[in-house]
PDB file of C-alpha atoms and ligand atoms in Angstrom:
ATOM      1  CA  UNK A   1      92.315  75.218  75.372  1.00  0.00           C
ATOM      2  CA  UNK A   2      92.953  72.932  72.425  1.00  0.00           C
ATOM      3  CA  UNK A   3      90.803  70.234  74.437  1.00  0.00           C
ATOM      4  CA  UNK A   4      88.558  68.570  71.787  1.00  0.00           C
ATOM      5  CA  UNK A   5      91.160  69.100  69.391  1.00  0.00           C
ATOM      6  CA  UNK A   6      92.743  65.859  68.383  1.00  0.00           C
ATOM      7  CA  UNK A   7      96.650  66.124  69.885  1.00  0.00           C
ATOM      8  CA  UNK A   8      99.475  64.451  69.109  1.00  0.00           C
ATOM      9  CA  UNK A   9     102.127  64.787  72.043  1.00  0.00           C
ATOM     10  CA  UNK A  10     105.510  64.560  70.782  1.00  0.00           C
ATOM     11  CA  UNK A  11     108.474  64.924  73.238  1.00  0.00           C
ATOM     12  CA  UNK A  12     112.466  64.155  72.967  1.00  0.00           C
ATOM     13  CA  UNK A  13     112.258  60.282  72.912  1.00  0.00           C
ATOM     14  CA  UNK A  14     109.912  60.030  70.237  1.00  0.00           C
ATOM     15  CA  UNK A  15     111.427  62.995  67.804  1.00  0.00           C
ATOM     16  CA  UNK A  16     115.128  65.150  68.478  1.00  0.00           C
ATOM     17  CA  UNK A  17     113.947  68.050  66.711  1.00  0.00           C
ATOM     18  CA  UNK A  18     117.424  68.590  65.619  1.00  0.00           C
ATOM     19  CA  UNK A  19     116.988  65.998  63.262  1.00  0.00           C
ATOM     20  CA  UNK A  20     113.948  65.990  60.868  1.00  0.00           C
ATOM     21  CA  UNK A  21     110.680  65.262  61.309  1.00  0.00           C
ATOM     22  CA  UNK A  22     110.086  61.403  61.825  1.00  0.00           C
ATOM     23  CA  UNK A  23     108.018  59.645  58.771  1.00  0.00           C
ATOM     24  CA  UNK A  24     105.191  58.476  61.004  1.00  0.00           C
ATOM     25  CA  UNK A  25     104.211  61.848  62.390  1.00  0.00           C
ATOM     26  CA  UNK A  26     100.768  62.580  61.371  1.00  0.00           C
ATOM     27  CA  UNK A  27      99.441  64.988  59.244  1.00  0.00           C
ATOM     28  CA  UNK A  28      98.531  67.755  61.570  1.00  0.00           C
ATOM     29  CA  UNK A  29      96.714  71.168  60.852  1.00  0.00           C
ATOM     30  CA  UNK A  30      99.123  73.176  63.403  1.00  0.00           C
ATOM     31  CA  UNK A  31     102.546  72.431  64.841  1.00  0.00           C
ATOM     32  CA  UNK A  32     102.596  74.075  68.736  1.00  0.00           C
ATOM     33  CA  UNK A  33     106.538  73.977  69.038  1.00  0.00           C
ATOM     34  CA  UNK A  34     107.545  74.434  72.683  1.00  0.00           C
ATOM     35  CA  UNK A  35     110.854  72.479  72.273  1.00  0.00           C
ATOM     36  CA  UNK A  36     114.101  74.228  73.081  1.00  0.00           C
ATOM     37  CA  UNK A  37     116.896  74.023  75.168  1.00  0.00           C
ATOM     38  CA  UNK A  38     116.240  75.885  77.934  1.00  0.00           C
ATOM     39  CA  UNK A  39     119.264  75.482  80.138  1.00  0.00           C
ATOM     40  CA  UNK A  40     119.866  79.246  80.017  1.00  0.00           C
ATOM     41  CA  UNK A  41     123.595  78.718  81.992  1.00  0.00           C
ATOM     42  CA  UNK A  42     124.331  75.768  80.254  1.00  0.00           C
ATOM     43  CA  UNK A  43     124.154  77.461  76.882  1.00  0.00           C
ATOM     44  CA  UNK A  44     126.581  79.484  77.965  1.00  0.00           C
ATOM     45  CA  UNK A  45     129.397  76.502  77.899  1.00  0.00           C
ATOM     46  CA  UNK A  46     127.714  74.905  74.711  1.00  0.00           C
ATOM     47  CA  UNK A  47     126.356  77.567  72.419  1.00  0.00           C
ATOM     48  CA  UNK A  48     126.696  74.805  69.359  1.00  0.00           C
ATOM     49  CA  UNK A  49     124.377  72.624  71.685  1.00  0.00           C
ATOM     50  CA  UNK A  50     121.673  75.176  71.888  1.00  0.00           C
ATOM     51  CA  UNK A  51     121.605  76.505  68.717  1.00  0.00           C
ATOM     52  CA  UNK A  52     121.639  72.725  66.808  1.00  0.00           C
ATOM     53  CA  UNK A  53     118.400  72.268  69.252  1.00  0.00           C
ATOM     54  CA  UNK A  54     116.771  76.036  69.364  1.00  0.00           C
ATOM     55  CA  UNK A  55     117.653  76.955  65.812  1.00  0.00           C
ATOM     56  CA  UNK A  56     118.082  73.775  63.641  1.00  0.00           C
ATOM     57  CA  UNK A  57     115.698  72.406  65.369  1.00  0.00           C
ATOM     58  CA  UNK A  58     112.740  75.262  64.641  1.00  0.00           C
ATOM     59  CA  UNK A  59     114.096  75.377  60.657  1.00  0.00           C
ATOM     60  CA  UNK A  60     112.953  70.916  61.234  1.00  0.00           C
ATOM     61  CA  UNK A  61     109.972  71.865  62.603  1.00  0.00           C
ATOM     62  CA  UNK A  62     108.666  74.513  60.732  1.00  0.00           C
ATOM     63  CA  UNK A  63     110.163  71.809  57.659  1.00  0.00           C
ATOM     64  CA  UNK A  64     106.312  70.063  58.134  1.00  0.00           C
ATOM     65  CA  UNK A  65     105.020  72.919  56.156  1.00  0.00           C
ATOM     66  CA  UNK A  66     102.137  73.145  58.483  1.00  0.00           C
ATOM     67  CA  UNK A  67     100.884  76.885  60.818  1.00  0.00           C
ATOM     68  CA  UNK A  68     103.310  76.658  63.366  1.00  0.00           C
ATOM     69  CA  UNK A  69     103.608  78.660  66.749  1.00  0.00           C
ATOM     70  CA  UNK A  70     106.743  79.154  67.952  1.00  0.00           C
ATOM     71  CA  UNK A  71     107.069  79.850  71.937  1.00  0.00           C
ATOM     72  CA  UNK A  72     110.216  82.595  72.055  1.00  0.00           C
ATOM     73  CA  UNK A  73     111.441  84.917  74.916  1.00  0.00           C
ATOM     74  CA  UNK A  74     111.721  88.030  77.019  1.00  0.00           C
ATOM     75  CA  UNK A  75     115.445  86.601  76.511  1.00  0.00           C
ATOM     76  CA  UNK A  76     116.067  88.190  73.564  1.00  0.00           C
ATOM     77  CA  UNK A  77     115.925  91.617  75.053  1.00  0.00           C
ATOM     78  CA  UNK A  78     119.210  93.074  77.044  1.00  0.00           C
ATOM     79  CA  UNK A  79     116.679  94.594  79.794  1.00  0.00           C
ATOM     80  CA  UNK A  80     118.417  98.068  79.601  1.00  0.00           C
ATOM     81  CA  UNK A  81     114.894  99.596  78.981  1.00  0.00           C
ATOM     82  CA  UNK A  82     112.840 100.799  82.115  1.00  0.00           C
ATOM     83  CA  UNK A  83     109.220 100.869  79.992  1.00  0.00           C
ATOM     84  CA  UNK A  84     107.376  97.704  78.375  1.00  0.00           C
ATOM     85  CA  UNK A  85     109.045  95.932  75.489  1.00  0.00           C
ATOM     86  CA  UNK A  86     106.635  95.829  72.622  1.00  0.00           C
ATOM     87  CA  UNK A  87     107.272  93.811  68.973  1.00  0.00           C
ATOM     88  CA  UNK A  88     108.766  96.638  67.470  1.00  0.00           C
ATOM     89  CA  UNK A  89     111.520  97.115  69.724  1.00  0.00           C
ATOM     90  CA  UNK A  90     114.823  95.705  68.224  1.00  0.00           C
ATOM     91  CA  UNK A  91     115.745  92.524  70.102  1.00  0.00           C
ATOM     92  CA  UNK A  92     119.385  92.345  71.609  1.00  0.00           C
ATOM     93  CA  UNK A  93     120.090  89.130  73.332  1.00  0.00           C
ATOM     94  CA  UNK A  94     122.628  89.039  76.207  1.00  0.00           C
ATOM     95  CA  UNK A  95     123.580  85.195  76.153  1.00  0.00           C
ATOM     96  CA  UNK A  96     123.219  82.051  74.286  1.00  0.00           C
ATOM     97  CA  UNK A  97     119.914  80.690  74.735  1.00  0.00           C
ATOM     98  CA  UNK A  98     118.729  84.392  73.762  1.00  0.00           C
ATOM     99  CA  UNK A  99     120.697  84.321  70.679  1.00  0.00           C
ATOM    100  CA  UNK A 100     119.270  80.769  69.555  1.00  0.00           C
ATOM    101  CA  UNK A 101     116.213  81.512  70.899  1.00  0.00           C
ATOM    102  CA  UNK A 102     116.081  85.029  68.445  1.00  0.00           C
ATOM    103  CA  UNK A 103     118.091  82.469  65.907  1.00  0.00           C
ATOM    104  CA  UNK A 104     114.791  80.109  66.467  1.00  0.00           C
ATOM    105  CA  UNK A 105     112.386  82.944  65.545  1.00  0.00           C
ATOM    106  CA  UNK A 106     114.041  84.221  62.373  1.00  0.00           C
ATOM    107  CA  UNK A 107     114.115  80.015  61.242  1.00  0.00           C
ATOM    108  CA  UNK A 108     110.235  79.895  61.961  1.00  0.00           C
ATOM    109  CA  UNK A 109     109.350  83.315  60.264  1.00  0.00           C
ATOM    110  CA  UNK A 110     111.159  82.913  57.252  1.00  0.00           C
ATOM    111  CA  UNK A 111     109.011  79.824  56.912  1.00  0.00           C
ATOM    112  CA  UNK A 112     105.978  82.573  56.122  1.00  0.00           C
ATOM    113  CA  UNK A 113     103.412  80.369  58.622  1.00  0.00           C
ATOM    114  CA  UNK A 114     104.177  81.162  61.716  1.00  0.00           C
ATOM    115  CA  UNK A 115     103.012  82.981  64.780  1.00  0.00           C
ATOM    116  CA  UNK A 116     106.461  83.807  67.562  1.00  0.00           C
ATOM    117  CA  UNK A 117     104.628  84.168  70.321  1.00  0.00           C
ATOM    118  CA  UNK A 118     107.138  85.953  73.010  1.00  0.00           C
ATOM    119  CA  UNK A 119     106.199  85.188  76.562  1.00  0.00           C
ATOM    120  CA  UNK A 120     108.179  85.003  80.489  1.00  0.00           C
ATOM    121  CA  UNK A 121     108.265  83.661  83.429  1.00  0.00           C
ATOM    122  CA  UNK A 122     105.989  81.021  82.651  1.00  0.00           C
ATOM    123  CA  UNK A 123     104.771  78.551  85.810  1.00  0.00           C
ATOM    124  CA  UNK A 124     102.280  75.931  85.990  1.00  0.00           C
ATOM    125  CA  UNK A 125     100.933  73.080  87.585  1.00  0.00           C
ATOM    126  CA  UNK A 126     103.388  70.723  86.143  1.00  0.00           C
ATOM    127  CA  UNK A 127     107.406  70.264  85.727  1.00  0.00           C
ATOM    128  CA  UNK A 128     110.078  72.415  87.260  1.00  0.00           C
ATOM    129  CA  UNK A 129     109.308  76.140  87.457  1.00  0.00           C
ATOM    130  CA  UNK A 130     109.880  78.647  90.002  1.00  0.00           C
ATOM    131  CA  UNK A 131     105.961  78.339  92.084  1.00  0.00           C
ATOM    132  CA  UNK A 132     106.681  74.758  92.535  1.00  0.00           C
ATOM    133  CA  UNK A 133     110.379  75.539  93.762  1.00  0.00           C
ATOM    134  CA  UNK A 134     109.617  77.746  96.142  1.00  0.00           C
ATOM    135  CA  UNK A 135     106.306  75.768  97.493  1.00  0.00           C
ATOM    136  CA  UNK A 136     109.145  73.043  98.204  1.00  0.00           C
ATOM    137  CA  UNK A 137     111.853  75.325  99.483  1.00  0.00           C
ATOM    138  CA  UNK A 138     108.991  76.607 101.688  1.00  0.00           C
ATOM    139  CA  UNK A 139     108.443  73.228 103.037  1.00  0.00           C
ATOM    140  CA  UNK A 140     111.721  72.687 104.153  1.00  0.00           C
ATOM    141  CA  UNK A 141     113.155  76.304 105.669  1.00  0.00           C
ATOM    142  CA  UNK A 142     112.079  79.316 107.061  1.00  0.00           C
ATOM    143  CA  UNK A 143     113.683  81.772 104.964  1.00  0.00           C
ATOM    144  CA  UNK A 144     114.388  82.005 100.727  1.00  0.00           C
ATOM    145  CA  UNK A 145     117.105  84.249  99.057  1.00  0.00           C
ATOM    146  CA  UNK A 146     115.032  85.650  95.891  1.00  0.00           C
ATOM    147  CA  UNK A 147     116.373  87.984  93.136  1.00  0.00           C
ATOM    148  CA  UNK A 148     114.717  91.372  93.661  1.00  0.00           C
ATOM    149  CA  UNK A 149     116.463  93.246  90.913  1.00  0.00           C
ATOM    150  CA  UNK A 150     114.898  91.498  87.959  1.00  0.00           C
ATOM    151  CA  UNK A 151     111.324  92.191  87.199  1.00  0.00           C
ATOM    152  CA  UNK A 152     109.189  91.117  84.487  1.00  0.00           C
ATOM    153  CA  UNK A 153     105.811  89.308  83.717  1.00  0.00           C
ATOM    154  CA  UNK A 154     105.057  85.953  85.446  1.00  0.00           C
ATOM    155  CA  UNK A 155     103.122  84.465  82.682  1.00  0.00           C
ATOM    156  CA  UNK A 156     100.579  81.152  84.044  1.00  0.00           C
ATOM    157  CA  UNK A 157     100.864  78.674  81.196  1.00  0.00           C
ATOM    158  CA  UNK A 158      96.766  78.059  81.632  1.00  0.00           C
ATOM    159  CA  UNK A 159      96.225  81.452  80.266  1.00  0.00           C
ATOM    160  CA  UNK A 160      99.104  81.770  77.938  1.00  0.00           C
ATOM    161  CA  UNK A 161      97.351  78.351  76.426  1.00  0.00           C
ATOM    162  CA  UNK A 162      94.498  80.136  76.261  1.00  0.00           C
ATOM    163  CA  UNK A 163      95.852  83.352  74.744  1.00  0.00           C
ATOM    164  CA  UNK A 164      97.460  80.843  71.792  1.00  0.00           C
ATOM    165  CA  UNK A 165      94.384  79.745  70.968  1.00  0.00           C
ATOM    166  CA  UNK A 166      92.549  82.949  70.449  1.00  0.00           C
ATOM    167  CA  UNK A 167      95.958  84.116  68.544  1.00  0.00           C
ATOM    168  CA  UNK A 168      95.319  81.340  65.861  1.00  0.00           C
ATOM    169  CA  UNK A 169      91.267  81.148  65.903  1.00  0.00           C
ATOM    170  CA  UNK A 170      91.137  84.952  65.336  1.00  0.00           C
ATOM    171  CA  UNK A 171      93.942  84.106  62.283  1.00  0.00           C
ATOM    172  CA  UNK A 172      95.924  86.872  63.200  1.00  0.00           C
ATOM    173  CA  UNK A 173      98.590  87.776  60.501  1.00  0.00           C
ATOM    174  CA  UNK A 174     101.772  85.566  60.982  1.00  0.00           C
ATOM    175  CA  UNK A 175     104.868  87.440  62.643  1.00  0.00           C
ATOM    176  CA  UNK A 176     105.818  88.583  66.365  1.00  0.00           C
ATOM    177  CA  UNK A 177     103.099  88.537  69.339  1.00  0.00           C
ATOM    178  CA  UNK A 178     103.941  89.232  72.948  1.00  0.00           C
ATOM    179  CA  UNK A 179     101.820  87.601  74.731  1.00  0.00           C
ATOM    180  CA  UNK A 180     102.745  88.089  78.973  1.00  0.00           C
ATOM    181  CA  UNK A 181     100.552  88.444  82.144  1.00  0.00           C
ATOM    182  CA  UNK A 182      99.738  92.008  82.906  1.00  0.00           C
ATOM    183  CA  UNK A 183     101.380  93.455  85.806  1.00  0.00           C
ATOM    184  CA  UNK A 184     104.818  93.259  86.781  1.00  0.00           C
ATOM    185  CA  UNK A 185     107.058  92.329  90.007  1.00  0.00           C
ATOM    186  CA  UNK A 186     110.694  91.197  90.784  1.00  0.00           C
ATOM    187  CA  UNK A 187     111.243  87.632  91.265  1.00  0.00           C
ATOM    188  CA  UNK A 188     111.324  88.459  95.056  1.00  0.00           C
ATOM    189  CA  UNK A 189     107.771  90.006  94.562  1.00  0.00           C
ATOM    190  CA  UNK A 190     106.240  87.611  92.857  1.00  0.00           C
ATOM    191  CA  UNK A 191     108.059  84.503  95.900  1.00  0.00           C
ATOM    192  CA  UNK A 192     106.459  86.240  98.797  1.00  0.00           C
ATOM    193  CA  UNK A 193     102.638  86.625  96.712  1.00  0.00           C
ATOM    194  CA  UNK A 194     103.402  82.674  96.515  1.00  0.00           C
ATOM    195  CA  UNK A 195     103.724  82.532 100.082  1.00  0.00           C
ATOM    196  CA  UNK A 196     101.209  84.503 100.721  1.00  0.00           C
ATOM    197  CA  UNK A 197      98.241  83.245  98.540  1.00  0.00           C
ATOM    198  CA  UNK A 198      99.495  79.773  99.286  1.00  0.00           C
ATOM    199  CA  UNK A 199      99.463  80.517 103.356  1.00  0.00           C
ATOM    200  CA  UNK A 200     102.724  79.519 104.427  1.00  0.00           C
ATOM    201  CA  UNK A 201     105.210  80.909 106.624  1.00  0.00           C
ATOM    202  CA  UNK A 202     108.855  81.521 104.843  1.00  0.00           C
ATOM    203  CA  UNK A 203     111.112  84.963 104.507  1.00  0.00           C
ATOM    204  CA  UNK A 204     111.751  86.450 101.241  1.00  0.00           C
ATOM    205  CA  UNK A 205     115.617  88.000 101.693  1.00  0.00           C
ATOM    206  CA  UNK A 206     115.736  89.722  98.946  1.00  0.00           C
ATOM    207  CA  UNK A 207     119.041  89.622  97.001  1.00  0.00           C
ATOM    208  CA  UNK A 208     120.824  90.699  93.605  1.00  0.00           C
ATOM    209  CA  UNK A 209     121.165  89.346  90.279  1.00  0.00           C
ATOM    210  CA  UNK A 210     125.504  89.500  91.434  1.00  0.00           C
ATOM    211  CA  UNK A 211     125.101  87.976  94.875  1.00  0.00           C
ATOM    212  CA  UNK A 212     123.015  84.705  93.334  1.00  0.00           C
ATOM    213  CA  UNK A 213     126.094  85.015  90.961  1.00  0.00           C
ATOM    214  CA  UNK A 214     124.545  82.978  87.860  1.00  0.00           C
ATOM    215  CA  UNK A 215     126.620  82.057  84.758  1.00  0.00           C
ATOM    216  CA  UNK A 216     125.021  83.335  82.921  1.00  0.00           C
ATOM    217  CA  UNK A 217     123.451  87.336  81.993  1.00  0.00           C
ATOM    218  CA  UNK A 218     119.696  87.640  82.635  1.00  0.00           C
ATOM    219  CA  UNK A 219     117.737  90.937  81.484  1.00  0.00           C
ATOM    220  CA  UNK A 220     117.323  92.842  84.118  1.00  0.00           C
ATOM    221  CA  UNK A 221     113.754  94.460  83.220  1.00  0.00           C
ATOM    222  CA  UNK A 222     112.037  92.541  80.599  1.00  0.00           C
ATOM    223  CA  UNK A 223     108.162  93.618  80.763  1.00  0.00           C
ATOM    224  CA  UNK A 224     106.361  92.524  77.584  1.00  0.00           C
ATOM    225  CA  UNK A 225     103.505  94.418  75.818  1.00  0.00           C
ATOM    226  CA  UNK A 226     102.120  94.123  73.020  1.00  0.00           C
ATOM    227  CA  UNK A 227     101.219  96.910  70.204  1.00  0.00           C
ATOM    228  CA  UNK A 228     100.136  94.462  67.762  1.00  0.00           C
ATOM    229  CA  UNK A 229      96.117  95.038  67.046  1.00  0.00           C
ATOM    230  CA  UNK A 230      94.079  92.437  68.252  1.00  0.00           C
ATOM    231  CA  UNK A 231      96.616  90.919  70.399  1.00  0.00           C
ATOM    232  CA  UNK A 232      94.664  89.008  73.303  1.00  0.00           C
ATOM    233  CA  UNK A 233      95.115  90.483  76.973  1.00  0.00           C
ATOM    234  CA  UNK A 234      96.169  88.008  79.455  1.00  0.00           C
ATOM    235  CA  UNK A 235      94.914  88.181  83.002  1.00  0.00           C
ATOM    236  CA  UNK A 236      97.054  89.619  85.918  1.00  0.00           C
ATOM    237  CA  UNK A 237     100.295  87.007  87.059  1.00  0.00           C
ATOM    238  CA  UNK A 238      98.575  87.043  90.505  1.00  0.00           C
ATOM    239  CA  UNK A 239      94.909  85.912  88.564  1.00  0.00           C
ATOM    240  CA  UNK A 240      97.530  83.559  86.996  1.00  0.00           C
ATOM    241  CA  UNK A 241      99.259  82.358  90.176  1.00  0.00           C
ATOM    242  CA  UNK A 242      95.465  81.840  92.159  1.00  0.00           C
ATOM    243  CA  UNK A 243      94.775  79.749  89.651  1.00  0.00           C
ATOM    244  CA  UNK A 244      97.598  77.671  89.570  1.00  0.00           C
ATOM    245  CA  UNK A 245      97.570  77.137  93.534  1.00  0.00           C
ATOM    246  CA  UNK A 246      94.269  76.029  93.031  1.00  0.00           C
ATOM    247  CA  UNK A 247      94.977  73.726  90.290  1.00  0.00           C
ATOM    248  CA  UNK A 248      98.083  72.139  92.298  1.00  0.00           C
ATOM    249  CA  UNK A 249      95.646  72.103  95.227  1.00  0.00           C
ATOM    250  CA  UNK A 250      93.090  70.203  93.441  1.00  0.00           C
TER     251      UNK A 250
HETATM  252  N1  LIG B   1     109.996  78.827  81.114  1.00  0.00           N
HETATM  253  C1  LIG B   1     109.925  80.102  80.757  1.00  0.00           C
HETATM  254  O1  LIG B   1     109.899  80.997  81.607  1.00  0.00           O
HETATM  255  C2  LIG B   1     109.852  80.473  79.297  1.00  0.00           C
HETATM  256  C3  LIG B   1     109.721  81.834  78.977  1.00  0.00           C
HETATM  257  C4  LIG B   1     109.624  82.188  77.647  1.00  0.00           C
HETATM  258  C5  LIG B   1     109.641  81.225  76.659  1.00  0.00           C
HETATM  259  N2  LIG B   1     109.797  79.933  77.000  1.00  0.00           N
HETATM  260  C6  LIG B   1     109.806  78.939  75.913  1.00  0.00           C
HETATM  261  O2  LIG B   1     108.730  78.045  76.123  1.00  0.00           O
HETATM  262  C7  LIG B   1     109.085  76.726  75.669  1.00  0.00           C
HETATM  263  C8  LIG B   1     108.883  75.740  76.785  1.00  0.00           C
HETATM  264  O3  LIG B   1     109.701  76.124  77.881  1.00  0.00           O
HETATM  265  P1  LIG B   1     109.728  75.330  79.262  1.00  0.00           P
HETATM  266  O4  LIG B   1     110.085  76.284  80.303  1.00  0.00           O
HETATM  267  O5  LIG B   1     108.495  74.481  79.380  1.00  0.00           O
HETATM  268  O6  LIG B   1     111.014  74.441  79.031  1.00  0.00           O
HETATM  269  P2  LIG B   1     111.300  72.906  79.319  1.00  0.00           P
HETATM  270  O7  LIG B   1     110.553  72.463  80.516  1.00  0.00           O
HETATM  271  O8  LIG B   1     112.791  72.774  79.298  1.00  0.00           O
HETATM  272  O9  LIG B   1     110.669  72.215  78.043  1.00  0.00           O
HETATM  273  C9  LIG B   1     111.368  72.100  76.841  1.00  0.00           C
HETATM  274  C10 LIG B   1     111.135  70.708  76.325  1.00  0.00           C
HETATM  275  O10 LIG B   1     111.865  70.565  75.115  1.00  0.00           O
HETATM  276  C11 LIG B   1     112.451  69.285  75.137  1.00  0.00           C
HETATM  277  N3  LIG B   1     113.596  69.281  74.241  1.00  0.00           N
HETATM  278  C12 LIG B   1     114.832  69.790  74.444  1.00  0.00           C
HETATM  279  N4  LIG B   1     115.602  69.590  73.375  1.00  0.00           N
HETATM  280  C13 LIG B   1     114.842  68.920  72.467  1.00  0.00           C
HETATM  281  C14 LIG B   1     115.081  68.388  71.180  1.00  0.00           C
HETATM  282  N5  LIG B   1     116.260  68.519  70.573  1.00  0.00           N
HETATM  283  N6  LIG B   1     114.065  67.730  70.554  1.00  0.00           N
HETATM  284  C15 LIG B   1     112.863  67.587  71.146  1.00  0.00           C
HETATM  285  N7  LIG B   1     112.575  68.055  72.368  1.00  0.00           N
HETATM  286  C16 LIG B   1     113.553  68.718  73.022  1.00  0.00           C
HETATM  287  C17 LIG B   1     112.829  69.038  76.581  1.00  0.00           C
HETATM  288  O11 LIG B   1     112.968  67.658  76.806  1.00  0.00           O
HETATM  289  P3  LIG B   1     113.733  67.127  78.111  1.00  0.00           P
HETATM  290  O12 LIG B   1     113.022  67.707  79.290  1.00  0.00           O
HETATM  291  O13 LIG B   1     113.579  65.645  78.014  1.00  0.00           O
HETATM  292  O14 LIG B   1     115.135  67.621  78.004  1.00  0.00           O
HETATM  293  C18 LIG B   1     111.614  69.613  77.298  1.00  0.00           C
HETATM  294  O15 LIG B   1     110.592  68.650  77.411  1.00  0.00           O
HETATM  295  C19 LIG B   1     110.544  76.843  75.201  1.00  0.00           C
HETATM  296  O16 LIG B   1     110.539  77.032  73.806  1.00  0.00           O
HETATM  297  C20 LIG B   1     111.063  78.084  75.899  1.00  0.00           C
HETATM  298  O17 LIG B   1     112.106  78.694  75.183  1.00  0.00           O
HETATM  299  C21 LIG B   1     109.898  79.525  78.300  1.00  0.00           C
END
């Protein structure tokens, strides 16, 4: 999406965003600022941790002075409503990396050149994430426990890379976007459409947010829409999931 672009990749070893921006970092015309910690239990036992990284390290970031997209999250929400969450609804984290996360947001607004761009559920072709986890989990046993009373948006990072891009080329106004896959599904849903589409044989049991018995809160509904004009329209999370089996395939 930003192929032909010229990139400069910068990850933890070459900058701690917690600390400020490094003097040899180029002179860039935007700043795509997916770092966080992301450790959603582990914030729990080190709030400081999370917010020195999620919030001091967005008010570094957005520091370079350049347009800056910030990736935030369905995690900011408490999940107590039962219809989409759009921009204007107020957020209300339930645990620590929500609060930084929201924290994070409010440090790259106030900087007056940046897009939030609120997604979930994201999976790819790359990393950790939960297609790849159960594709492995499938390989070894016949049978997965999967959350079923959780639902939101699967979001395939292919397309929400693609969505960014039209979000800045179209120069929409600065300020809050949600930008997640149409459609919906519980995590248990969305394991057993992996199975499927992939074509391999394991059991979904499908079990409860209490029973996995997680440190910390997730929300349990968190559908993202957005009301914001001119907002782009990702595809559907099972568009998004063919074409990440096909890309792992390949
Ligand atoms: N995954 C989702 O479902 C989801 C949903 C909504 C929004 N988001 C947001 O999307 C972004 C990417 O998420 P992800 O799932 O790809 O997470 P991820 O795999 O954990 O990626 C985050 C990256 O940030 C790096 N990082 C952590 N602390 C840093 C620091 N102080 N300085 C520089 N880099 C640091 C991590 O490095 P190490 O790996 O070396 O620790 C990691 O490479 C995050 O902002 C996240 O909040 C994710």
């Amino acid at each position: 999406m930003f192929a032909g672009d010229e990139i400069t990749g910068v990850d933890l070893d070459s900058w701690d965003v917690s600390l400020p921006a490094p003097v040899w970092l180029p002179e860039v015309d935007l700043v795509l600022h997916a770092a966080a910690w992301t450790n959603v239990d582990a914030a729990e036992d080190d709030p400081q941790g999370a917010a020195i990284a999620n919030i001091g390290g967005t008010q570094n970031v957005a520091a370079i002075g350049t347009p800056l997209v910030y990736y935030s999250t369905d995690y900011v929400f408490d999940g107590t409503k039962r219809t989409p969450y759009v921009e204007s609804d107020g957020p209300s984290p339930q645990g620590a990396y929500g609060r930084t996360k929201l924290g994070g947001e409010a440090a790259a607004l106030a900087s007056g050149h940046a897009w939030v761009l609120r997604t979930s559920w994201l999976f790819g072709w790359t990393s950790t994430n939960f297609v790849r986890t159960m594709l492995r989990l499938a390989a070894e046993r016949d049978e997965v426990a999967v959350v079923d009373d959780q639902r939101g948006c699967p979001t395939y990072v292919g397309h929400l890379a693609a969505a960014t891009r039209e979000v800045v080329d179209a120069g929409l106004p600065y300020g809050v976007y949600h930008l997640a896959a149409q459609g919906e599904c519980s995590w248990a849903d969305f394991a057993e459409t992996i199975f499927e589409e992939a074509g391999v044989e394991c059991r979904v049991r499908r079990i409860t947010t209490e029973e996995l018995g997680r440190p910390a809160p997730r929300p349990a509904y968190s559908v993202l829409r957005s009301e914001q004009p001119g907002t782009p329209v990702l595809p559907h999370w099972r568009d998004g999931l063919r074409a990440c089996l096909e890309r792992l395939e390949a």
